[in-house]
Coordinates of C-alpha atoms in Angstrom, one line a residue:
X22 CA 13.2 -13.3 7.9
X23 CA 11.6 -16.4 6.9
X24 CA 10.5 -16.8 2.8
X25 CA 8.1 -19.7 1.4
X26 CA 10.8 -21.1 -0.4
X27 CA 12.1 -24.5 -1.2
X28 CA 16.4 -25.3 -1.0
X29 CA 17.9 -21.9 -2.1
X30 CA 19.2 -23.0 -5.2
X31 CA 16.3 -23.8 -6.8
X32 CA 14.2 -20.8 -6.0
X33 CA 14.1 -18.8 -9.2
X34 CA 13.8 -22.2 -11.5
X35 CA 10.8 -22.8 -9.0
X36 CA 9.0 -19.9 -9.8
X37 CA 9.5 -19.7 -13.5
X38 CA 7.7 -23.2 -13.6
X39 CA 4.6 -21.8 -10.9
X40 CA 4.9 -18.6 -13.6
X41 CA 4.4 -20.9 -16.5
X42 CA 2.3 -23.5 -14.9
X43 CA 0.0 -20.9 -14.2
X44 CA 0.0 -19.1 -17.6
X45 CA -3.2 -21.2 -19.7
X46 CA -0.5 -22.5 -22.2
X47 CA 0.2 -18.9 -22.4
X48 CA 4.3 -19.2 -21.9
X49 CA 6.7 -22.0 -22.3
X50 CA 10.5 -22.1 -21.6
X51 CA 13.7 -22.9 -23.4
X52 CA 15.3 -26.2 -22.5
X53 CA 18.9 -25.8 -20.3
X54 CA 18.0 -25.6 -16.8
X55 CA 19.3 -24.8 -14.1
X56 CA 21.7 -22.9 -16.5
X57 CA 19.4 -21.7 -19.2
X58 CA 16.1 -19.6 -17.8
X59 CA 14.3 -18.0 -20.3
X60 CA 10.6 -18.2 -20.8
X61 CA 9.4 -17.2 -23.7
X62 CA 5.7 -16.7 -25.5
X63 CA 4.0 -20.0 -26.3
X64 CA 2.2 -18.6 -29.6
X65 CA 5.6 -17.1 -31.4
X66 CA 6.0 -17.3 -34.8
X67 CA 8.7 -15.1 -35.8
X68 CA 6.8 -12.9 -37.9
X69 CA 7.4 -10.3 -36.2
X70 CA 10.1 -7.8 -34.5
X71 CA 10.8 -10.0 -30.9
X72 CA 11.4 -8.0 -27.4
X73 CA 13.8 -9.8 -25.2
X74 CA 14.8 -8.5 -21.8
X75 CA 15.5 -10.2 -18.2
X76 CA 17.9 -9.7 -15.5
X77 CA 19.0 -10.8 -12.4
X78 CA 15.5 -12.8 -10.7
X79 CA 13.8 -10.8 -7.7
X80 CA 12.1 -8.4 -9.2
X81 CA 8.6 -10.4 -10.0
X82 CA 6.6 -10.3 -11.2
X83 CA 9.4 -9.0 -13.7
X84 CA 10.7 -10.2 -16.2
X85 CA 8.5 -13.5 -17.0
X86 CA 5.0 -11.4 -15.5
X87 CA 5.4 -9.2 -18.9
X88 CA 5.9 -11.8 -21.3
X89 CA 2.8 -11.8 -23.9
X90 CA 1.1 -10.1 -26.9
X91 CA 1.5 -7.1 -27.0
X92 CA 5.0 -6.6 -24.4
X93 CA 7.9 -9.1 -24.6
X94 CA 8.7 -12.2 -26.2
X95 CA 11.0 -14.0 -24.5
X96 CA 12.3 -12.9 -20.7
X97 CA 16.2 -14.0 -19.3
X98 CA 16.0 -14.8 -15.8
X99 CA 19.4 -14.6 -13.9
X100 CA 19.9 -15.7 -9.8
X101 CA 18.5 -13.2 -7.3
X102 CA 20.0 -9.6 -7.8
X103 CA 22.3 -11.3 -11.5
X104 CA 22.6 -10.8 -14.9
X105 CA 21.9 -14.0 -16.4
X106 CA 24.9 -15.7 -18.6
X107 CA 25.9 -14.7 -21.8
X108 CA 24.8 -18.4 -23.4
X109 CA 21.6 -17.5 -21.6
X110 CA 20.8 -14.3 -23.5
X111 CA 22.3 -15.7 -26.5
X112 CA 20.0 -18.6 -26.2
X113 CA 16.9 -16.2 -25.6
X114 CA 17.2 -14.4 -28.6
X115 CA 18.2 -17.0 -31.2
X116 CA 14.9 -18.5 -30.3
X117 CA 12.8 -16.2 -31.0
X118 CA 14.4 -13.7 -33.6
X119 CA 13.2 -14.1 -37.0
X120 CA 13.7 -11.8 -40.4
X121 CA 12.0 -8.9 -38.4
X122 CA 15.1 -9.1 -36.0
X123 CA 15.3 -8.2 -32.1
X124 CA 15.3 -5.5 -29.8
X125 CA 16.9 -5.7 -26.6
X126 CA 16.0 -3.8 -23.9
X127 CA 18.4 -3.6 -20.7
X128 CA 18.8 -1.7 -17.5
X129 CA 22.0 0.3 -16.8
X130 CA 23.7 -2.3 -14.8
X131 CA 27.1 -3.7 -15.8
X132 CA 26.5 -7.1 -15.9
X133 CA 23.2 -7.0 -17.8
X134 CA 25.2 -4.4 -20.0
X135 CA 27.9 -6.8 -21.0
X136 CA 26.3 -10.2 -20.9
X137 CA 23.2 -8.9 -23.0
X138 CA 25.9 -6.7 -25.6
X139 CA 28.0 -9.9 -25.8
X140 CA 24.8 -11.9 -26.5
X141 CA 23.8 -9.2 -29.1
X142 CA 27.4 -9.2 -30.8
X143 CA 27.0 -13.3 -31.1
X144 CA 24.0 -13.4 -32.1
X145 CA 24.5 -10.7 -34.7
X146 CA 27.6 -13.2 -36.2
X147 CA 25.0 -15.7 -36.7
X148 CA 23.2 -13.2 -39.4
X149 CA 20.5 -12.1 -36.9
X150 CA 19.2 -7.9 -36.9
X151 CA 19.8 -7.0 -33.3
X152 CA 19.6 -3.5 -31.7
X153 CA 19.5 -2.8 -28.2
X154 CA 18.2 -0.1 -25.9
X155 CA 19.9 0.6 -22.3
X156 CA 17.4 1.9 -19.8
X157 CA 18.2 4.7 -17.4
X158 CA 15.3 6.1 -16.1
X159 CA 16.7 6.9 -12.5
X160 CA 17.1 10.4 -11.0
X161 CA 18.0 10.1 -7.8
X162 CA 21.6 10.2 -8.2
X163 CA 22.0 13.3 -10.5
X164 CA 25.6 13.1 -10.9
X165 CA 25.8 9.5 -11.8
X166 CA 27.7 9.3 -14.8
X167 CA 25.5 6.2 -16.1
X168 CA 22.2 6.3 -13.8
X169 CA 20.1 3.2 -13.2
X170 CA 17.8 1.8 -14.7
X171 CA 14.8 0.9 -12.6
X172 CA 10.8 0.2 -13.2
X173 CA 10.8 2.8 -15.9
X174 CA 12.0 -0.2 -18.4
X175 CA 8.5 -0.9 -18.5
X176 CA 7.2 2.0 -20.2
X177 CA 9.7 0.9 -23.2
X178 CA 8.4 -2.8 -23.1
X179 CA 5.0 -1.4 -23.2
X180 CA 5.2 1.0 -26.4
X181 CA 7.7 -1.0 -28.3
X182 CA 5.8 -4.1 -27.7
X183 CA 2.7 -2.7 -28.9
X184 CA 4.8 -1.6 -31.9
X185 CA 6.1 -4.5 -32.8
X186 CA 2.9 -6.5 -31.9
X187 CA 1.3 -4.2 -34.4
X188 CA 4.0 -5.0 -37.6
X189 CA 6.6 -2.2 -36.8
X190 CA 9.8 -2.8 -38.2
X191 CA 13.5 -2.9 -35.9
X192 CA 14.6 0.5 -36.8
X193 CA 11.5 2.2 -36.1
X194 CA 10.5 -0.1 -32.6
X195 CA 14.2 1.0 -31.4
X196 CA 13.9 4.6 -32.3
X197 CA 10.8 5.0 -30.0
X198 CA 12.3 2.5 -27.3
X199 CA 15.0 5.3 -27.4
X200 CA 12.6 8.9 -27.2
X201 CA 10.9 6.5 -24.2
X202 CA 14.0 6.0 -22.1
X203 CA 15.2 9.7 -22.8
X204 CA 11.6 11.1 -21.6
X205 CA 11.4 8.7 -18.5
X206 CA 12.6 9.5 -14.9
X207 CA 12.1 7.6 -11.9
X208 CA 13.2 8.0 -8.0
X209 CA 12.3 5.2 -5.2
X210 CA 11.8 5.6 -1.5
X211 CA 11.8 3.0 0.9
X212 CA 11.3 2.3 4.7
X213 CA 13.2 -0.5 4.8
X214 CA 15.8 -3.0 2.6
X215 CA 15.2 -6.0 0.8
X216 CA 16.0 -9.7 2.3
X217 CA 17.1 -11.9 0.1
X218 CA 16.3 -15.4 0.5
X219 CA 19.3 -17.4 2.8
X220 CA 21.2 -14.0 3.7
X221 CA 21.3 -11.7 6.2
X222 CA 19.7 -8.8 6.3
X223 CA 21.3 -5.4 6.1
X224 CA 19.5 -2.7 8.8
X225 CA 20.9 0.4 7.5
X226 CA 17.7 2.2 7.6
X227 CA 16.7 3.3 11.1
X228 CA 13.2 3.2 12.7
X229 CA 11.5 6.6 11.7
X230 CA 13.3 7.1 8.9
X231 CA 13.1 6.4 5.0
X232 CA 15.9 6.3 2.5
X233 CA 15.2 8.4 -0.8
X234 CA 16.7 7.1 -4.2
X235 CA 17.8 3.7 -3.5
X236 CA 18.2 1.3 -6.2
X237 CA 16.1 -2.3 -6.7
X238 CA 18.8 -4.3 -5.7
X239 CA 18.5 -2.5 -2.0
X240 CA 22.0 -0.3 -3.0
X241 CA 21.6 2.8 -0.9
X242 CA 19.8 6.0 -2.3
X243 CA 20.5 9.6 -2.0
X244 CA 19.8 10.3 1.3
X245 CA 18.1 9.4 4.7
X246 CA 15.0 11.4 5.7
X247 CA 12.5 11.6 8.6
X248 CA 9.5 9.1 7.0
X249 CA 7.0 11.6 8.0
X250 CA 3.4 10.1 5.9
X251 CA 3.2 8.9 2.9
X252 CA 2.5 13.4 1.7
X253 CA 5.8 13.8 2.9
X254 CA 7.2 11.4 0.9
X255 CA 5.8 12.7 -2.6
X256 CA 7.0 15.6 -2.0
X257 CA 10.8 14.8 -1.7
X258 CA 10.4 12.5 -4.5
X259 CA 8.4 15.7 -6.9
X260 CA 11.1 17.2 -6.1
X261 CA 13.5 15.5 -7.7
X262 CA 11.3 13.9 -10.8
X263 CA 10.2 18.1 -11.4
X264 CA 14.1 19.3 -11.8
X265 CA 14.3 19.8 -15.5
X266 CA 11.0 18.0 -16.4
X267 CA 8.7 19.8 -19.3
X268 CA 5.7 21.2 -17.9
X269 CA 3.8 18.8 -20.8
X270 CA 1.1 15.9 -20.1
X271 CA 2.8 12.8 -18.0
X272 CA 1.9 8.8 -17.0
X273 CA 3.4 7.8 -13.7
X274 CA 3.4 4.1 -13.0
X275 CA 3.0 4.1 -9.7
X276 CA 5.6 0.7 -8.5
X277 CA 5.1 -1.5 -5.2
X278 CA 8.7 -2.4 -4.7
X279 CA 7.2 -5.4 -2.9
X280 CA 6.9 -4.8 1.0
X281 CA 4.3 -1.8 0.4
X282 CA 0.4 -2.6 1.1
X283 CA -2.3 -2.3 -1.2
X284 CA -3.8 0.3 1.2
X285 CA -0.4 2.2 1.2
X286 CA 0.1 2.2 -2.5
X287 CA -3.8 3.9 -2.9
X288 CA -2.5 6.4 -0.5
X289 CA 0.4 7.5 -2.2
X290 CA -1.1 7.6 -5.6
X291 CA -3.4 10.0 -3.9
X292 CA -0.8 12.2 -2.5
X293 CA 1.0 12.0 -6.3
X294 CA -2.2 13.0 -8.0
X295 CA -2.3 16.1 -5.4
X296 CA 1.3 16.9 -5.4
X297 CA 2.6 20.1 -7.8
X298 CA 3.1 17.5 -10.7
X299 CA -0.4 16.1 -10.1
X300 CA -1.7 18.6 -12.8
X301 CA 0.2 17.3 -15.4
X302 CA -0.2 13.3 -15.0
X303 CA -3.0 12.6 -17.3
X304 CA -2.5 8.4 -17.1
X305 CA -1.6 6.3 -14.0
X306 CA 0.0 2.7 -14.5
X307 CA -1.0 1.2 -10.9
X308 CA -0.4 0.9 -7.8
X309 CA 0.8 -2.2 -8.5
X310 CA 3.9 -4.9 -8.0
X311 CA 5.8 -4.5 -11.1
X312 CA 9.3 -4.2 -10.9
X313 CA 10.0 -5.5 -7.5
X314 CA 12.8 -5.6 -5.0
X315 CA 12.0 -8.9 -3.3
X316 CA 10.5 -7.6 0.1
X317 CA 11.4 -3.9 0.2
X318 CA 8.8 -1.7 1.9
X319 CA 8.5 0.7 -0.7
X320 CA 7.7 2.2 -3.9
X321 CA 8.7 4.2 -7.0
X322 CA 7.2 6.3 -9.0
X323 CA 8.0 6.6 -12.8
X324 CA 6.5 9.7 -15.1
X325 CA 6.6 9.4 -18.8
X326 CA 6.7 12.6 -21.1
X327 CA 3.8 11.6 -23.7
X328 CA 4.3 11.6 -27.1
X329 CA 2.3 11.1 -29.9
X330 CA 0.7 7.6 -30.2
X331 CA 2.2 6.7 -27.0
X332 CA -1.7 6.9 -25.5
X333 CA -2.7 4.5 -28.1
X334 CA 0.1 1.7 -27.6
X335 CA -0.1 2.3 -23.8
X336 CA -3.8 1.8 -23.8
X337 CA -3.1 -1.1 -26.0
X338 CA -4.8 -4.3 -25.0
X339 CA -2.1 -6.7 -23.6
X340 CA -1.6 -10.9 -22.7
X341 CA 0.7 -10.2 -19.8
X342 CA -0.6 -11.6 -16.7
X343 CA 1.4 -8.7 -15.0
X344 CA 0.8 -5.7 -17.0
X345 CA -2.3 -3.7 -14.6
X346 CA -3.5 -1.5 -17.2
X347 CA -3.8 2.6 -17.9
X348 CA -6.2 4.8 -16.7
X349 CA -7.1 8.2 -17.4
X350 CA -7.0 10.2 -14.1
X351 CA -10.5 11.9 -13.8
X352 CA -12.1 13.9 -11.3
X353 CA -15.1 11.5 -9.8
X354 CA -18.4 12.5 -9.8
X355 CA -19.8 12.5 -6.0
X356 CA -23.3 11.2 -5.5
X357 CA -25.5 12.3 -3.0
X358 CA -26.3 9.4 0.1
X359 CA -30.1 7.3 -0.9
X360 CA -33.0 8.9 0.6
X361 CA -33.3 8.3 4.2
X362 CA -29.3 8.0 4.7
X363 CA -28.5 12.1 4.6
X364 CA -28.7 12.3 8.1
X365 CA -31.3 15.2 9.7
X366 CA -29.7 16.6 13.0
X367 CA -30.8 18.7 15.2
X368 CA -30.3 22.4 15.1
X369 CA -26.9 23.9 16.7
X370 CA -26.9 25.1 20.3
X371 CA -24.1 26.1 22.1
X372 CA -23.4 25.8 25.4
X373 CA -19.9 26.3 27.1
X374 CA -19.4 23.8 30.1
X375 CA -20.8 21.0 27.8
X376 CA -18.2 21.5 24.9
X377 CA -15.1 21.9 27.7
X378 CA -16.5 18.6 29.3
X379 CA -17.0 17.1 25.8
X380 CA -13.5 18.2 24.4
X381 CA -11.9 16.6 27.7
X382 CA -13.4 13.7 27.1
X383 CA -12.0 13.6 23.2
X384 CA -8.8 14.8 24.0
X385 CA -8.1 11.7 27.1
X386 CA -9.4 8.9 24.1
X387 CA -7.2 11.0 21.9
X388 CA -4.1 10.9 24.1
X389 CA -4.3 7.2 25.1
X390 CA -4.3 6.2 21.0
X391 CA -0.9 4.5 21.2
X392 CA -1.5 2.6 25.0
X393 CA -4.5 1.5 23.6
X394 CA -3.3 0.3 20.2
X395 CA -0.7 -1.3 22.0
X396 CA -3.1 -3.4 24.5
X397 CA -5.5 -4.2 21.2
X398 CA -2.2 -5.9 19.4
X399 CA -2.4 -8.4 22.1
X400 CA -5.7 -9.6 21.9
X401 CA -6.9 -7.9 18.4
X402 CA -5.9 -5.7 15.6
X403 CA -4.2 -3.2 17.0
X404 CA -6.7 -0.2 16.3
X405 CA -9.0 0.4 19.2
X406 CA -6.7 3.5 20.4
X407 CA -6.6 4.6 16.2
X408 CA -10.2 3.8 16.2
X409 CA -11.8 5.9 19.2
X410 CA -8.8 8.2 18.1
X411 CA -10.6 9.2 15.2
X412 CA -13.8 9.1 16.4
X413 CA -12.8 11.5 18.9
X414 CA -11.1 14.1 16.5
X415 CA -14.2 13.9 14.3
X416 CA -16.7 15.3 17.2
X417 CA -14.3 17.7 17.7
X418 CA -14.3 19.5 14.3
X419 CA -18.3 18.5 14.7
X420 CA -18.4 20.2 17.8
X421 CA -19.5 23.7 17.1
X422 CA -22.7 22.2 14.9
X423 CA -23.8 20.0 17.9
X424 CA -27.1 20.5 20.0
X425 CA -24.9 20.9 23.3
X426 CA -27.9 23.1 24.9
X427 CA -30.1 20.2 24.7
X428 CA -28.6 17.1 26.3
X429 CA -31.8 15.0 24.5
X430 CA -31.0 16.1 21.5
X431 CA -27.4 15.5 21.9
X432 CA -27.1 11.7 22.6
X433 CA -28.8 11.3 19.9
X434 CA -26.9 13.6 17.6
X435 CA -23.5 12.2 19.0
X436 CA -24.5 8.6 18.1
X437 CA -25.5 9.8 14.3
X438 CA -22.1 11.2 14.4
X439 CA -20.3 8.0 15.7
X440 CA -22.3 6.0 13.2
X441 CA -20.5 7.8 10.6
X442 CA -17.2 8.6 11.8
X443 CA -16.2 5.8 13.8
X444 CA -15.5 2.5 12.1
X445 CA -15.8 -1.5 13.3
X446 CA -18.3 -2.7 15.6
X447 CA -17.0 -0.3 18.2
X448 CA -18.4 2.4 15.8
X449 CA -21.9 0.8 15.5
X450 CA -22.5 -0.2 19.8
X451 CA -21.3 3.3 20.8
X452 CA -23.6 4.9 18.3
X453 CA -26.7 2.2 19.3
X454 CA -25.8 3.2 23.1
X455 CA -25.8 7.3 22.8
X456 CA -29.0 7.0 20.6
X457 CA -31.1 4.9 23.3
X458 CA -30.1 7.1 25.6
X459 CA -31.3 10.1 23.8
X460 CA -34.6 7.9 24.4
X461 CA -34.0 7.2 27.5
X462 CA -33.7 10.9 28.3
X463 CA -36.5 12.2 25.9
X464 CA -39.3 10.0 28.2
X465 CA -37.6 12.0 31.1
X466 CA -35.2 10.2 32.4
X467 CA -32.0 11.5 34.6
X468 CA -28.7 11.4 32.7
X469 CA -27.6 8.4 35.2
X470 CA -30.3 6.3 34.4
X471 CA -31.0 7.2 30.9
X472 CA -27.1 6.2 30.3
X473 CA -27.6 2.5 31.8
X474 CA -30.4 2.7 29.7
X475 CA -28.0 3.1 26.9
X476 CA -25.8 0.5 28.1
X477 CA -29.3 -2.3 28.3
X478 CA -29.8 -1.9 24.9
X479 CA -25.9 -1.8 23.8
X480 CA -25.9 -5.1 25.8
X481 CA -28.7 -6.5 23.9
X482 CA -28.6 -6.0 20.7
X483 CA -24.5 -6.6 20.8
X484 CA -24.6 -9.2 23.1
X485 CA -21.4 -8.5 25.9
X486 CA -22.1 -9.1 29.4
X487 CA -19.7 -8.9 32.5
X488 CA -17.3 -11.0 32.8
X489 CA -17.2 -11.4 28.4
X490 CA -14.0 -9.6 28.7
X491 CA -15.4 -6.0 27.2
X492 CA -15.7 -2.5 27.9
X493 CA -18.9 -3.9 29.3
X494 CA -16.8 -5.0 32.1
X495 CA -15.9 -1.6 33.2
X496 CA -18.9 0.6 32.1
X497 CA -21.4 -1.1 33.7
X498 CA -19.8 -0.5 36.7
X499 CA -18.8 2.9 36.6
X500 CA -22.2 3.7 35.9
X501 CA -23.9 1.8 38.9
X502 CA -21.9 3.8 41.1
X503 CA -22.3 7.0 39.6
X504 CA -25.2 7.4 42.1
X505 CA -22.3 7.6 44.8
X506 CA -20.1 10.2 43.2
X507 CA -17.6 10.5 39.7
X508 CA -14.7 9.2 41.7
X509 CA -17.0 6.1 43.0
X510 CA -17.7 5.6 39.3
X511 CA -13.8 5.7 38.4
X512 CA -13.1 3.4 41.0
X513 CA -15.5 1.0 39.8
X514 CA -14.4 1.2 35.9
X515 CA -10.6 0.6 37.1
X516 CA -11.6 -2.5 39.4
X517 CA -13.8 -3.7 36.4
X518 CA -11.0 -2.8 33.2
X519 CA -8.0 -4.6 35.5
X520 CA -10.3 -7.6 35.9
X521 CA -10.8 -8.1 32.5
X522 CA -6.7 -8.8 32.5
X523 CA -7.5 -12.0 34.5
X524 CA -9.5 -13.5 32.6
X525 CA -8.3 -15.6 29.7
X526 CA -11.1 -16.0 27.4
X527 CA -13.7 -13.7 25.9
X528 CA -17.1 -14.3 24.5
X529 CA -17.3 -11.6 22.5
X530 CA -15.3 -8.7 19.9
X531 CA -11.8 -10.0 18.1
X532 CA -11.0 -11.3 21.7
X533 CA -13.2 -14.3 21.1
X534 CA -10.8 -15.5 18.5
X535 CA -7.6 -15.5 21.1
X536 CA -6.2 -18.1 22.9
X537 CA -5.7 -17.7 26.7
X538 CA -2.1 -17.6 26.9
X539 CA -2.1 -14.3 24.7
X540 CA -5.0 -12.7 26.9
X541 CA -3.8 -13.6 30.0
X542 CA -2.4 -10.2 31.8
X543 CA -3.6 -7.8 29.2
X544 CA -6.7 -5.6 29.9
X545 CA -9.4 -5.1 27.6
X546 CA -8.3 -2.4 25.1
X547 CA -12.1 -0.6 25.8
X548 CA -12.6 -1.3 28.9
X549 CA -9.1 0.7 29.7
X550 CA -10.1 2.9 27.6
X551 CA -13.7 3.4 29.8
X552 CA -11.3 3.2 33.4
X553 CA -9.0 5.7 31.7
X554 CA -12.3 8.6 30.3
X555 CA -13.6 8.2 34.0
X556 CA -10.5 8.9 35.8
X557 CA -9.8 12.1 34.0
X558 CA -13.4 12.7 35.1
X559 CA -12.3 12.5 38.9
X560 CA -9.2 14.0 38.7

């Protein structure tokens, strides 16, 4: 896999200087490099108990991203995936430690374990008040004699930090640091392992299948499972966070390990809230990229027993450029559509042969979803088939509250339900074509001609003609010869899809924006889709 990077070696001092470049004046760094990374808060004074932490680099925006009022003081950056060095922490925490002292706060690995306790030891010879926390949040491997610790180290450098930020002394910023570890579990699933920059990548985790409980350094979790939605997926995690958990108010900070889209991440927050557990998460941290894994396509989810005042300093206002924010998880209130949107349909009719020849049609545009998505990734976005898919399954579940007695009355009604159901501009021609030929057919038109009718004023207002390398190419076609017969018409719309694979640019849709060696041999995704509805038809 390729990164943005410059030579290898330089990577993590790189983006310590774009972190702090970045930052308003906000963060500075120690002297030392390469061998000496820490950045540290540009407005210290020492008055006050400090926060260090850090660890091996890769996890951005940690350690450096929480640096700021309110959350750490100082961050120790080590390579990719390693502790930093002993004269590295050491370094960190004479800097900023004054006659409040320091609190350390370290994940369960052994290097970050022994550099940062050798660092503490030092640093305590030199007079300095030093305590230090060891996070180990992670559930996933029960019988772990020291478990990990994982994104739930920020819950710690969130309460203590807005301790110490608001005059807390050591003793009492370590004793909560300590509740907060001991009331925080975490578990991570991913679909995939992390690359780290100039080495190979290890494919341990099949196609189809996610890995439950793996660590942020890519070491392997629990167990392998089917990936099976991102519902799925909560629910083997809630499983594991909900063995021995109090039944008491929770946060989760919901955790982009890095790979996982912004889209995904809303999706699984959703499933959380729904899960068994949802009931008793009263704050969400995220979604967000927090505690990272370089690239991994996943996520974690941490859950926090509350205690009190740990509202107040979570809700505490922060100046970490990484830190998202707490909400309150609240039920939305649902407004009704403006005045002239709630759509007015027209009253239910059923008739048999119309809802069989309708529910054919749906389930052929339903069963090509994959061809189709596949044909659209060579010339679009790859969601034509997902797209008419959809649309498809919706006038389905509509079906029973259609007008199917009165064909007038049900172009139109099957546009209104396009409009709404279907998205892109594939939603918004369809709809414009089924409602002109409700139109067409109300000034008493036959179905043939009241369909091309459809098709002149999809044609005009979106502006595809033959040969523009749309489902155009095929319908208009199909149609002109459905005066023959239905198999004429299928004929027609599988000349017309096939030709659109010959022709190398397109003048209008995503197409337009393709060059010809990428169109060249691959049909129109809609105008198979058109070739595919009509030869069901004649089958």
């Amino acid at each position: 896999m390729q990164h943005f990077i410059n030579e290898k070696e330089n990577m993590v001092t790189d983006a310590i200087n774009g972190t702090i470049k970045a930052s308003a004046g906000k963060l500075t760094r120690l002297d030392g490099y390469p061998h000496i990374r820490v950045v540290v808060r540009s407005d210290w004074d020492k008055s006050k108990v400090a926060l260090v932490s850090g660890g091996g680099s890769g996890h951005e925006p940690a350690h450096a991203g929480f640096v700021g009022a309110g959350m750490l003081t100082a961050a120790v950056c080590g390579d990719v995936f390693a502790s930093p060095s002993v004269d590295a922490v050491l370094a960190g925490i004479l800097a900023v430690t004054g006659p409040a002292g320091c609190l350390l706060i370290v994940k369960n690995y052994t290097g970050d374990r022994l550099n940062f306790g050798l660092a503490a030891e030092r640093a305590r010879a030199f007079g300095h008040k030093v305590s230090m926390v060891i996070v180990d949040d992670d559930v996933a491997l029960p019988d772990l004699p020291q478990a990990r610790g994982v994104a739930g180290a920020l819950f710690v450098h969130k309460i203590a930090g807005a301790m110490a930020e608001n005059g807390a002394n050591l003793e009492a910023c370590t004793l909560a640091a300590e509740r907060v570890v001991r009331s925080t579990r975490t578990i991570g699933m991913s679909l995939d392992t992390c690359t780290v920059p100039g080495s190979l990548k290890e494919d341990r985790i099949p196609h189809g299948m996610a890995e439950l409980g793996l660590g942020i350094h890519g070491e392997a979790g629990v167990e392998q499972v089917a990936s099976s939605g991102a519902a799925d997926a909560i629910e083997r995690m809630v499983e594991k966070l909900a063995d021995g958990m109090p039944k008491t108010p929770h946060v989760a900070l919901v955790n982009n390990l890095g790979g996982a889209s912004c889209l995904e991440m809303s999706i699984l927050t959703d499933s959380l809230l729904k899960s068994d557990l949802g009931a008793q998460i009263r704050h969400v941290v995220g979604p967000d990229a927090m505690m990272t894994a370089l690239d991994m396509h996943g996520f974690s989810v941490s859950l926090l027993e509350l205690a009190n005042g740990d509202e107040a300093h979570l809700v505490q206002a922060v100046d970490a450029a990484a830190w998202p924010g707490i909400n309150q998880v609240c039920t939305p209130e649902i407004l009704p559509l403006p005045d002239g949107l709630s759509p007015i349909r027209a009253p239910a009719s059923a008739h048999s042969e119309t809802k069989q020849f309708l529910t054919t049609c749906c389930d052929v545009l339903i069963g090509a979803e994959a061809d189709l998505n596949l044909l659209d990734a060579k010339s679009g976005d790859g969601d034509t088939g997902s797209t008419l898919a959809s649309a498809a399954r919706a006038l389905i579940e509509a079906m029973d509250s259609l007008p199917l007695a009165d064909h007038t009355q049900l172009y139109r009604a099957i546009g209104l339900e396009l409009s709404q159901t279907m998205g892109g501009s594939s939603g918004v021609l369809l709809a414009i074509f089924f409602a002109a030929a409700g139109d067409a057919s109300s000034s008493g038109l036959p179905m043939k001609d009241a369909l091309k009718a459809g098709l002149d004023r999809m044609r005009e207002i979106g502006g595809a003609n033959p040969g523009d390398r749309t489902m155009v190419d095929a319908l208009l076609p199909a149609l002109e010869a459905l005066n023959t017969s239905i198999s004429a018409a299928a004929d027609a719309a599988r000349k017309g899809a096939n030709y659109t694979a010959t022709l190398t640019s397109a003048k209008a849709g995503r197409a337009s924006y393709i060059n010809a060696e990428q169109l060249d041999g691959h049909i129109d995704p809609g105008a198979e889709a058109v070739a595919r509805l009509f030869e069901h038809l004649a089958a």
